[in-house]
Coordinates of C-alpha atoms in Angstrom, one line a residue:
X1 CA -40.0 -81.3 37.7
X2 CA -42.2 -78.3 36.6
X3 CA -41.3 -75.0 38.2
X4 CA -44.8 -74.8 39.5
X5 CA -44.7 -78.2 41.2
X6 CA -43.8 -78.1 44.9
X7 CA -41.6 -80.8 46.5
X8 CA -43.1 -82.7 49.3
X9 CA -43.1 -80.7 52.6
X10 CA -42.4 -77.3 51.0
X11 CA -45.3 -75.0 51.3
X12 CA -45.7 -71.9 49.1
X13 CA -43.4 -69.0 50.1
X14 CA -42.2 -66.0 48.1
X15 CA -38.7 -64.7 47.5
X16 CA -37.8 -61.2 46.4
X17 CA -34.3 -60.8 45.0
X18 CA -33.6 -57.2 45.8
X19 CA -30.8 -54.9 44.6
X20 CA -29.5 -52.8 47.5
X21 CA -27.4 -50.5 45.2
X22 CA -23.7 -49.6 45.7
X23 CA -23.9 -48.5 49.4
X24 CA -25.8 -45.3 49.9
X25 CA -29.2 -46.2 51.6
X26 CA -30.8 -43.3 49.7
X27 CA -30.3 -45.1 46.4
X28 CA -32.8 -47.9 47.3
X29 CA -35.8 -47.8 45.0
X30 CA -39.4 -47.2 46.3
X31 CA -40.2 -50.8 45.3
X32 CA -37.3 -52.1 47.4
X33 CA -38.5 -50.1 50.4
X34 CA -42.0 -51.5 50.0
X35 CA -40.7 -55.1 49.7
X36 CA -38.5 -54.7 52.8
X37 CA -41.5 -53.4 54.8
X38 CA -43.4 -56.7 54.1
X39 CA -40.6 -59.1 54.6
X40 CA -40.8 -61.9 57.2
X41 CA -37.2 -63.0 56.6
X42 CA -34.2 -60.8 55.4
X43 CA -31.2 -62.6 53.9
X44 CA -28.0 -60.7 53.1
X45 CA -24.4 -60.2 53.8
X46 CA -23.4 -57.8 56.6
X47 CA -22.7 -54.7 54.6
X48 CA -25.9 -55.1 52.6
X49 CA -27.9 -55.5 55.8
X50 CA -26.6 -52.2 57.1
X51 CA -28.2 -50.6 54.0
X52 CA -31.6 -52.4 54.0
X53 CA -32.4 -53.3 57.5
X54 CA -33.6 -49.9 58.5
X55 CA -36.6 -50.3 56.2
X56 CA -37.5 -53.8 57.5
X57 CA -40.4 -54.1 59.8
X58 CA -39.9 -54.7 63.5
X59 CA -39.5 -58.4 64.3
X60 CA -38.2 -59.4 60.9
X61 CA -35.9 -62.5 61.0
X62 CA -32.5 -61.6 59.8
X63 CA -29.9 -64.0 58.5
X64 CA -26.3 -63.2 57.4
X65 CA -24.8 -65.1 54.5
X66 CA -21.2 -64.1 55.2
X67 CA -20.6 -65.4 58.7
X68 CA -18.2 -68.3 59.3
X69 CA -20.0 -71.4 58.1
X70 CA -18.2 -73.5 60.7
X71 CA -20.5 -71.9 63.3
X72 CA -23.4 -73.6 61.6
X73 CA -22.1 -77.0 62.3
X74 CA -20.8 -76.4 65.8
X75 CA -24.2 -77.0 67.3
X76 CA -24.7 -80.8 67.8
X77 CA -28.2 -80.7 69.3
X78 CA -30.8 -82.8 67.5
X79 CA -32.4 -80.8 64.8
X80 CA -29.7 -78.2 64.7
X81 CA -28.4 -79.1 61.3
X82 CA -30.3 -76.3 59.6
X83 CA -29.8 -73.0 61.3
X84 CA -32.9 -70.9 62.1
X85 CA -33.0 -67.2 61.6
X86 CA -32.8 -65.1 64.7
X87 CA -35.8 -62.8 65.1
X88 CA -34.5 -59.3 65.9
X89 CA -35.7 -55.7 65.7
X90 CA -35.4 -54.2 62.2
X91 CA -33.0 -51.5 63.4
X92 CA -31.1 -53.8 65.9
X93 CA -27.4 -54.7 65.6
X94 CA -28.0 -58.0 67.5
X95 CA -26.0 -60.8 66.0
X96 CA -27.9 -63.0 63.5
X97 CA -28.1 -66.7 63.2
X98 CA -25.0 -68.4 61.7
X99 CA -25.0 -68.8 57.9
X100 CA -24.8 -71.9 55.9
X101 CA -22.4 -72.5 53.0
X102 CA -25.1 -72.6 50.3
X103 CA -27.2 -69.4 50.3
X104 CA -29.7 -71.0 48.0
X105 CA -30.4 -73.7 50.6
X106 CA -30.8 -70.9 53.2
X107 CA -33.3 -69.1 51.0
X108 CA -35.3 -72.3 50.5
X109 CA -35.4 -72.9 54.2
X110 CA -36.5 -69.4 54.9
X111 CA -39.4 -69.7 52.4
X112 CA -40.9 -72.6 54.2
X113 CA -44.3 -72.1 55.7
X114 CA -45.4 -69.3 53.3
X115 CA -42.9 -66.8 54.6
X116 CA -42.0 -63.7 52.5
X117 CA -38.3 -63.7 52.0
X118 CA -36.2 -60.8 50.8
X119 CA -32.8 -61.8 49.5
X120 CA -30.8 -58.6 49.3
X121 CA -27.6 -58.3 47.3
X122 CA -25.2 -55.4 46.6
X123 CA -25.7 -53.5 43.4
X124 CA -28.2 -55.2 41.1
X125 CA -29.3 -58.8 41.4
X126 CA -29.2 -59.2 37.6
X127 CA -25.4 -58.8 37.7
X128 CA -24.9 -61.1 40.7
X129 CA -23.9 -64.6 39.8
X130 CA -25.0 -66.0 43.2
X131 CA -28.4 -64.4 42.9
X132 CA -28.8 -66.0 39.5
X133 CA -28.1 -69.5 40.9
X134 CA -30.6 -68.9 43.8
X135 CA -33.3 -67.8 41.3
X136 CA -32.7 -71.1 39.4
X137 CA -33.1 -73.0 42.7
X138 CA -36.4 -71.2 43.4
X139 CA -37.6 -72.0 40.0
X140 CA -36.7 -75.7 40.4
X141 CA -38.4 -75.8 43.8
X142 CA -41.5 -74.1 42.6
X143 CA -41.1 -71.2 44.9
X144 CA -42.5 -67.9 43.4
X145 CA -40.0 -65.1 43.2
X146 CA -39.6 -61.6 41.8
X147 CA -36.7 -59.4 41.1
X148 CA -36.4 -55.8 42.2
X149 CA -33.5 -54.2 40.3
X150 CA -31.0 -51.9 42.0
X151 CA -28.4 -49.4 40.9
X152 CA -25.4 -51.3 39.6
X153 CA -22.2 -50.5 41.6
X154 CA -20.3 -50.1 38.3
X155 CA -22.7 -47.3 37.3
X156 CA -23.5 -45.7 40.7
X157 CA -20.0 -45.3 42.0
X158 CA -18.6 -43.4 39.0
X159 CA -21.5 -41.1 39.2
X160 CA -20.7 -40.3 42.8
X161 CA -17.0 -39.9 42.0
X162 CA -17.7 -37.2 39.4
X163 CA -17.2 -39.4 36.3
X164 CA -20.2 -39.5 33.9
X165 CA -19.5 -42.5 31.7
X166 CA -20.8 -41.0 28.5
X167 CA -21.1 -37.6 26.8
X168 CA -22.8 -36.3 23.7
X169 CA -20.3 -38.2 21.5
X170 CA -21.6 -41.5 22.8
X171 CA -18.2 -43.1 23.4
X172 CA -18.0 -46.8 23.9
X173 CA -18.2 -48.0 27.6
X174 CA -17.1 -51.5 28.6
X175 CA -17.6 -53.1 32.0
X176 CA -15.2 -55.7 33.3
X177 CA -15.2 -57.8 36.5
X178 CA -11.6 -58.5 37.1
X179 CA -12.4 -61.4 39.3
X180 CA -13.8 -63.4 36.4
X181 CA -12.2 -61.8 33.4
X182 CA -10.5 -64.1 30.9
X183 CA -7.4 -63.2 28.8
X184 CA -9.8 -62.8 25.8
X185 CA -11.8 -60.2 27.6
X186 CA -8.7 -58.2 28.6
X187 CA -7.6 -58.3 25.0
X188 CA -10.9 -57.0 23.8
X189 CA -11.1 -54.1 26.2
X190 CA -7.4 -53.3 25.8
X191 CA -7.9 -53.0 22.0
X192 CA -10.7 -50.4 22.5
X193 CA -10.0 -46.7 23.2
X194 CA -13.3 -46.3 25.0
X195 CA -14.0 -46.0 28.8
X196 CA -13.5 -49.2 30.8
X197 CA -15.1 -49.6 34.2
X198 CA -13.3 -52.4 36.2
X199 CA -14.8 -54.0 39.3
X200 CA -11.9 -55.3 41.3
X201 CA -10.4 -55.3 44.7
X202 CA -8.0 -52.7 46.2
X203 CA -5.2 -55.3 46.3
X204 CA -5.8 -56.2 42.6
X205 CA -6.0 -52.7 41.0
X206 CA -2.3 -52.7 39.9
X207 CA -2.7 -56.2 38.4
X208 CA -5.8 -55.1 36.5
X209 CA -3.9 -52.0 35.2
X210 CA -1.1 -54.3 34.1
X211 CA -3.5 -56.5 32.2
X212 CA -4.8 -53.5 30.3
X213 CA -1.3 -52.3 29.4
X214 CA -0.4 -55.7 28.3
X215 CA -3.5 -55.8 26.1
X216 CA -2.5 -52.6 24.3
X217 CA -3.6 -49.6 26.5
X218 CA -0.9 -46.9 26.9
X219 CA 0.6 -46.6 30.3
X220 CA -0.3 -42.9 30.5
X221 CA -4.0 -43.6 30.1
X222 CA -5.9 -41.8 33.0
X223 CA -7.3 -44.0 35.7
X224 CA -9.3 -43.2 38.8
X225 CA -9.9 -45.7 41.7
X226 CA -12.8 -45.3 44.1
X227 CA -13.1 -47.1 47.4
X228 CA -16.4 -47.3 49.4
X229 CA -18.2 -45.6 46.7
X230 CA -21.5 -43.7 47.4
X231 CA -20.8 -43.8 51.2
X232 CA -19.3 -41.1 53.4
X233 CA -16.1 -43.2 53.5
X234 CA -15.7 -42.8 49.7
X235 CA -12.2 -41.9 48.6
X236 CA -11.0 -41.5 45.0
X237 CA -7.4 -41.5 43.7
X238 CA -6.4 -40.3 40.2
X239 CA -3.4 -41.7 38.4
X240 CA -2.6 -43.5 35.2
X241 CA -2.4 -47.2 34.3
X242 CA 1.4 -47.0 34.8
X243 CA 1.4 -45.0 38.0
X244 CA -1.6 -46.3 40.0
X245 CA 0.5 -48.8 42.0
X246 CA 2.9 -46.1 43.2
X247 CA 0.0 -43.6 43.8
X248 CA -1.8 -46.1 46.1
X249 CA 1.5 -46.9 47.9
X250 CA 2.2 -43.3 48.5
X251 CA -1.3 -42.8 49.8
X252 CA -0.7 -45.8 52.2
X253 CA -3.8 -47.7 51.1
X254 CA -2.0 -50.9 50.3
X255 CA -2.1 -53.7 51.4
X256 CA -5.7 -53.7 52.6
X257 CA -6.3 -55.3 56.0
X258 CA -9.3 -57.4 54.9
X259 CA -7.7 -59.1 51.9
X260 CA -9.1 -56.9 49.2
X261 CA -11.7 -54.2 49.6
X262 CA -14.0 -53.9 46.5
X263 CA -13.3 -50.9 44.4
X264 CA -14.4 -49.4 41.0
X265 CA -11.6 -48.3 38.6
X266 CA -12.5 -46.1 35.7
X267 CA -10.0 -46.1 32.8
X268 CA -10.0 -43.5 30.1
X269 CA -10.3 -39.7 29.5
X270 CA -13.6 -39.7 31.5
X271 CA -11.5 -40.2 34.7
X272 CA -8.8 -37.5 34.0
X273 CA -8.1 -35.7 37.3
X274 CA -9.0 -32.1 36.2
X275 CA -12.3 -33.2 34.8
X276 CA -13.2 -35.5 37.7
X277 CA -12.3 -32.9 40.3
X278 CA -14.6 -30.4 38.5
X279 CA -17.5 -32.8 38.6
X280 CA -16.8 -34.3 42.1
X281 CA -20.1 -33.2 43.7
X282 CA -20.2 -35.8 46.4
X283 CA -16.7 -35.8 47.9
X284 CA -16.7 -32.0 47.8
X285 CA -19.7 -31.6 50.2
X286 CA -18.8 -29.2 53.0
X287 CA -18.7 -31.8 55.8
X288 CA -17.9 -34.8 53.7
X289 CA -16.9 -37.7 56.0
X290 CA -17.0 -35.6 59.1
X291 CA -18.0 -37.6 62.3
X292 CA -20.3 -35.1 64.1
X293 CA -21.4 -35.7 67.7
X294 CA -24.9 -34.6 68.4
X295 CA -25.7 -34.6 72.1
X296 CA -29.3 -35.5 71.8
X297 CA -31.5 -38.6 71.5
X298 CA -32.3 -40.0 68.1
X299 CA -35.8 -38.8 68.4
X300 CA -34.8 -35.2 69.2
X301 CA -31.9 -35.2 66.7
X302 CA -33.8 -36.8 63.7
X303 CA -34.2 -33.6 61.5
X304 CA -30.8 -32.2 62.6
X305 CA -29.0 -35.5 61.7
X306 CA -30.8 -35.6 58.3
X307 CA -29.5 -32.1 57.7
X308 CA -26.0 -33.0 58.6
X309 CA -26.1 -36.0 56.3
X310 CA -27.1 -33.7 53.5
X311 CA -23.8 -31.9 54.0
X312 CA -21.9 -35.2 53.8
X313 CA -21.5 -35.7 57.6
X314 CA -21.9 -38.9 59.7
X315 CA -23.9 -37.8 62.7
X316 CA -23.6 -39.7 66.0
X317 CA -26.3 -39.1 68.6
X318 CA -25.3 -39.3 72.2
X319 CA -28.1 -38.5 74.7
X320 CA -26.8 -36.2 77.6
X321 CA -30.1 -36.1 79.5
X322 CA -32.8 -38.6 80.4
X323 CA -36.4 -37.7 81.0
X324 CA -38.3 -39.1 83.9
X325 CA -41.8 -38.5 85.4
X326 CA -42.2 -35.8 88.1
X327 CA -41.6 -37.0 91.7
X328 CA -45.1 -35.9 92.6
X329 CA -47.5 -36.5 89.7
X330 CA -50.6 -35.0 91.4
X331 CA -50.0 -31.5 90.1
X332 CA -49.8 -32.7 86.5
X333 CA -52.9 -34.9 87.0
X334 CA -55.0 -31.9 88.2
X335 CA -53.8 -29.7 85.3
X336 CA -54.7 -32.3 82.7
X337 CA -58.1 -32.7 84.2
X338 CA -58.4 -28.9 84.2
X339 CA -57.9 -28.9 80.4
X340 CA -61.0 -31.1 80.0
X341 CA -63.1 -29.1 82.4
X342 CA -62.4 -25.7 80.8
X343 CA -60.0 -24.3 83.4
X344 CA -57.5 -22.9 80.8
X345 CA -57.6 -20.4 77.9
X346 CA -54.1 -21.3 76.8
X347 CA -51.5 -24.1 77.1
X348 CA -47.9 -23.4 76.2
X349 CA -45.4 -26.0 75.2
X350 CA -41.7 -25.1 75.3
X351 CA -40.2 -28.5 74.3
X352 CA -40.9 -31.8 72.7
X353 CA -40.6 -33.5 76.0
X354 CA -43.5 -31.3 77.4
X355 CA -45.7 -32.5 74.5
X356 CA -44.7 -36.1 75.1
X357 CA -45.5 -35.7 78.9
X358 CA -49.0 -34.3 78.2
X359 CA -49.7 -36.9 75.5
X360 CA -48.7 -39.8 77.8
X361 CA -51.0 -38.4 80.5
X362 CA -53.8 -38.1 77.9
X363 CA -53.4 -41.7 76.9
X364 CA -53.4 -42.8 80.5
X365 CA -56.9 -41.2 80.9
X366 CA -58.1 -42.4 77.5
X367 CA -58.1 -38.9 76.0
X368 CA -56.9 -37.7 72.6
X369 CA -56.4 -34.5 70.7
X370 CA -60.1 -33.6 70.9
X371 CA -59.5 -32.6 74.5
X372 CA -57.8 -29.5 73.2
X373 CA -61.0 -28.2 71.7
X374 CA -61.6 -24.6 72.6
X375 CA -58.1 -24.2 74.1
X376 CA -55.4 -22.0 72.4
X377 CA -52.1 -23.7 72.0
X378 CA -48.6 -22.1 71.8
X379 CA -45.3 -23.8 70.9
X380 CA -41.7 -22.8 71.0
X381 CA -39.6 -24.2 68.2
X382 CA -40.4 -26.0 65.0
X383 CA -39.7 -29.4 66.5
X384 CA -42.2 -28.8 69.3
X385 CA -44.8 -27.6 66.8
X386 CA -44.1 -30.8 64.7
X387 CA -44.6 -33.0 67.8
X388 CA -48.0 -31.3 68.4
X389 CA -49.1 -31.7 64.8
X390 CA -48.2 -35.4 65.0
X391 CA -50.5 -35.5 68.0
X392 CA -53.2 -34.0 65.9
X393 CA -53.0 -30.4 67.3
X394 CA -52.1 -27.4 65.2
X395 CA -50.5 -24.6 67.3
X396 CA -52.3 -21.3 67.3
X397 CA -49.1 -19.4 68.2
X398 CA -45.4 -20.0 67.3
X399 CA -42.9 -17.2 67.8
X400 CA -42.4 -15.2 64.7
X401 CA -38.8 -14.4 65.6
X402 CA -36.5 -16.0 68.1
X403 CA -37.6 -19.5 69.0
X404 CA -37.3 -19.1 72.8
X405 CA -39.4 -18.1 75.8
X406 CA -38.5 -14.5 75.1
X407 CA -39.6 -14.8 71.5
X408 CA -42.9 -16.3 72.6
X409 CA -43.6 -13.4 75.0
X410 CA -42.9 -11.0 72.2
X411 CA -45.9 -12.4 70.3
X412 CA -48.2 -13.3 73.2
X413 CA -51.3 -11.2 73.5
X414 CA -52.0 -9.4 76.8
X415 CA -55.0 -10.7 78.8
X416 CA -58.2 -8.9 77.8
X417 CA -61.3 -9.6 79.9
X418 CA -63.6 -8.6 77.0
X419 CA -62.2 -11.2 74.6
X420 CA -60.7 -13.8 77.0
X421 CA -63.4 -15.6 79.0
X422 CA -60.6 -17.3 81.1
X423 CA -57.4 -15.8 82.3
X424 CA -55.4 -18.9 83.1
X425 CA -52.5 -20.5 81.2
X426 CA -51.2 -24.1 81.6
X427 CA -47.5 -24.3 81.3
X428 CA -46.1 -27.9 81.4
X429 CA -42.3 -27.7 81.8
X430 CA -39.2 -29.4 83.0
X431 CA -38.2 -29.2 86.6
X432 CA -35.2 -27.0 85.8
X433 CA -36.9 -24.5 83.5
X434 CA -36.3 -20.8 83.9
X435 CA -38.9 -18.4 85.2
X436 CA -38.7 -16.0 82.3
X437 CA -41.9 -17.2 80.6
X438 CA -43.9 -17.3 83.8
X439 CA -42.9 -13.8 84.8
X440 CA -43.6 -12.4 81.4
X441 CA -47.1 -14.0 81.2
X442 CA -48.0 -12.6 84.6
X443 CA -46.8 -9.2 83.5
X444 CA -49.2 -9.5 80.5
X445 CA -52.1 -10.1 83.0
X446 CA -52.4 -13.9 82.9
X447 CA -52.6 -16.3 85.7
X448 CA -50.1 -19.2 85.2
X449 CA -50.3 -22.8 86.4
X450 CA -46.6 -23.6 86.3
X451 CA -46.5 -27.4 86.4
X452 CA -43.6 -29.7 86.5
X453 CA -44.5 -32.2 83.7
X454 CA -41.2 -34.1 83.6
X455 CA -37.7 -34.2 85.2
X456 CA -34.4 -34.0 83.4
X457 CA -31.6 -36.0 84.8
X458 CA -28.1 -36.7 83.5
X459 CA -28.0 -39.6 81.1
X460 CA -25.9 -42.7 81.6
X461 CA -22.4 -42.5 80.1
X462 CA -22.1 -43.6 76.4
X463 CA -20.2 -46.8 75.5
X464 CA -16.5 -46.8 76.2
X465 CA -15.7 -46.6 72.5
X466 CA -17.7 -43.4 72.2
X467 CA -16.0 -41.9 75.3
X468 CA -12.6 -42.7 73.9
X469 CA -13.5 -41.1 70.6
X470 CA -14.7 -37.9 72.3
X471 CA -11.6 -37.5 74.4
X472 CA -9.2 -38.8 71.8
X473 CA -10.2 -36.7 68.8
X474 CA -12.2 -39.3 67.0
X475 CA -15.0 -36.8 66.3
X476 CA -14.5 -34.0 63.8
X477 CA -17.1 -31.7 65.4
X478 CA -19.3 -31.5 68.4
X479 CA -22.6 -29.6 68.4
X480 CA -23.8 -28.1 71.6
X481 CA -27.5 -27.0 71.6
X482 CA -27.7 -25.7 75.2
X483 CA -25.5 -25.0 78.2
X484 CA -26.8 -28.2 79.8
X485 CA -25.6 -30.3 76.9
X486 CA -22.1 -28.9 77.5
X487 CA -22.2 -29.7 81.2
X488 CA -23.8 -33.1 80.9
X489 CA -21.5 -34.3 78.0
X490 CA -18.4 -33.3 79.9
X491 CA -19.8 -35.0 83.0
X492 CA -20.7 -38.3 81.4
X493 CA -18.0 -38.6 78.7
X494 CA -15.2 -36.2 79.3
X495 CA -14.1 -33.0 77.5
X496 CA -13.8 -33.2 73.7
X497 CA -10.3 -33.3 72.3
X498 CA -8.9 -30.0 71.0
X499 CA -8.9 -31.1 67.4
X500 CA -12.7 -31.4 67.4
X501 CA -14.5 -28.3 66.0
X502 CA -16.8 -27.0 68.7
X503 CA -20.1 -25.5 67.5
X504 CA -22.6 -23.7 69.8
X505 CA -26.2 -22.6 69.3
X506 CA -25.7 -19.2 71.0
X507 CA -23.6 -17.0 73.2
X508 CA -24.8 -18.5 76.5
X509 CA -23.9 -22.0 75.4
X510 CA -20.6 -20.7 74.0
X511 CA -19.8 -19.1 77.4
X512 CA -20.5 -22.4 79.2
X513 CA -18.3 -24.3 76.7
X514 CA -15.4 -21.8 77.3
X515 CA -15.8 -22.2 81.0
X516 CA -15.2 -25.9 80.5
X517 CA -12.0 -25.2 78.7
X518 CA -13.4 -25.6 75.2
X519 CA -12.5 -23.4 72.3
X520 CA -15.6 -22.4 70.3
X521 CA -15.1 -22.4 66.5
X522 CA -18.6 -22.0 65.3
X523 CA -21.7 -20.2 66.6
X524 CA -25.1 -20.1 65.0
X525 CA -26.3 -16.7 63.8
X526 CA -29.6 -17.3 65.7
X527 CA -30.7 -19.9 68.3
X528 CA -31.8 -22.7 65.9
X529 CA -30.4 -26.2 65.6
X530 CA -30.8 -25.9 61.8
X531 CA -28.9 -22.6 61.7
X532 CA -26.3 -24.3 63.8
X533 CA -25.9 -27.0 61.3
X534 CA -25.7 -24.5 58.5
X535 CA -23.0 -22.5 60.3
X536 CA -20.9 -25.7 60.7
X537 CA -21.3 -26.5 57.0
X538 CA -20.2 -23.0 56.1
X539 CA -17.2 -23.5 58.4
X540 CA -16.4 -26.8 56.7
X541 CA -16.8 -25.2 53.2
X542 CA -14.3 -22.3 54.1
X543 CA -11.9 -24.8 55.6
X544 CA -12.0 -26.8 52.4
X545 CA -11.6 -23.8 50.2
X546 CA -8.5 -22.6 52.2
X547 CA -6.8 -26.0 51.8
X548 CA -7.4 -26.0 48.1
X549 CA -6.1 -22.5 47.7
X550 CA -3.0 -23.3 49.6
X551 CA -2.5 -26.5 47.6
X552 CA -2.9 -28.6 50.7
X553 CA -4.8 -31.9 50.8
X554 CA -8.4 -31.6 52.1
X555 CA -8.5 -33.4 55.4
X556 CA -11.0 -33.7 58.3
X557 CA -10.2 -32.1 61.7
X558 CA -9.7 -35.6 63.2
X559 CA -6.9 -36.3 60.7
X560 CA -4.7 -33.5 62.2
X561 CA -1.4 -34.5 63.6
X562 CA -1.5 -35.4 67.3
X563 CA -0.5 -32.4 69.4
X564 CA -1.0 -30.0 66.5
X565 CA -2.1 -26.6 67.8
X566 CA -5.5 -25.2 66.6
X567 CA -5.9 -21.9 65.0
X568 CA -8.9 -19.7 65.7
X569 CA -11.1 -19.4 62.6
X570 CA -13.0 -16.2 62.3

């Protein structure tokens, strides 16, 4: 059958075989992100889905290939022989449809009806034997397909572990998959004195080292083994071919609980410990692997979480407050109508939630950013300003110094009847906001409509697993961005364990934390969430440097012995 001839009943679909790289979502190519954004069906094993699903559109059908195939045959209903993908949100963790034993059959089924299918695999599809078989099946069925290369695991992981595989001398580099290597292949690489990159499992590292020694490599040849490469779970152990088994045993990483976690082993001088440690840029990030609790919603914490990830941390957002409409909306309704009728000279936003409340009321009345024409807009904080810009409004005034009500007052002009035709300011705020800004504006000669735009209430408790991690020392650090986040987190989840590093945005927040029995380790030099993250990173960097100077292993705070006393760090 010609590759362009379609079997009866199979309409044209399209399959993209996509390389998801070695694990870091940031290593996806631009073409991969584009393909994921247009996919109707996404097919992959669980770990690959975790990397690619965030870029898939909402409503994409997701099918896992690594679930127990027996589940596929457990449904005896008519027509249930071929499992159908479960439609879920692209960022959801909802369980997917059960997989079938033959992924190529699954891809064919998904391509029916002209659907765009993305078949994502770890690393690069050109190095994946299963992907090659599925491509042949597509060609035989006449289903158009394309290949989007990804960063090969055997190349990406050594780069993240501080082991460039080649230098100016252009030494030979050989790649071996221990799962399929034949005695002839081991003999060939053993006879070479170049660098060998071995793809294997954690349980089989010692056996692979033994094969190389048997093939002629010296037992004292340097070897480095990396687990969970390119992710914040990455760990690398340096040894030799003759000592790797003992090194892993002493590190208590064998046997692995899942029957053999995939690892990359680099053999040769490129993996020698002094050289690798000098070039280990990823594992030496100041907060590498730290689980950091951020008591904010995902929307509020987006830029802060991104900053923490750049330091190597794993942020975990836990909302401590929920936002609800005001109990009596009439005041807000009158104020918004006043914006349109020219009642105000200024409107001042002190939070993202205030922007959201006004925007929602605008949309309710069929208004948009044009209603701000002729009105001066002030904003406290870069995130508030960004929310306004996203709405189509560029703030006229943002504090030049401290991002607070006091900082805004420092820059706010006094009322001048010559230059200001209207003397009134609209201040949409939370129901628990302080009166500092209102009093200051009145002192500057302005009339203020102080309007409750939204109410803040304590959020629901987080899942039991998160509560246990907070109280049991599962988080390496907790960031507090206000006194209310301290009170609310303790109220809904309990007090953080004493091994967790406590970081506060300012003196008032630190005082509240101490009143709740917490020991404050880090305080931002100025009241900014980004300065708070920087201060925590500096704390982590100093902590790492101290451990190395003392010859101690670099550990995370959560890895301290239970009951160990904390020392104040100045």
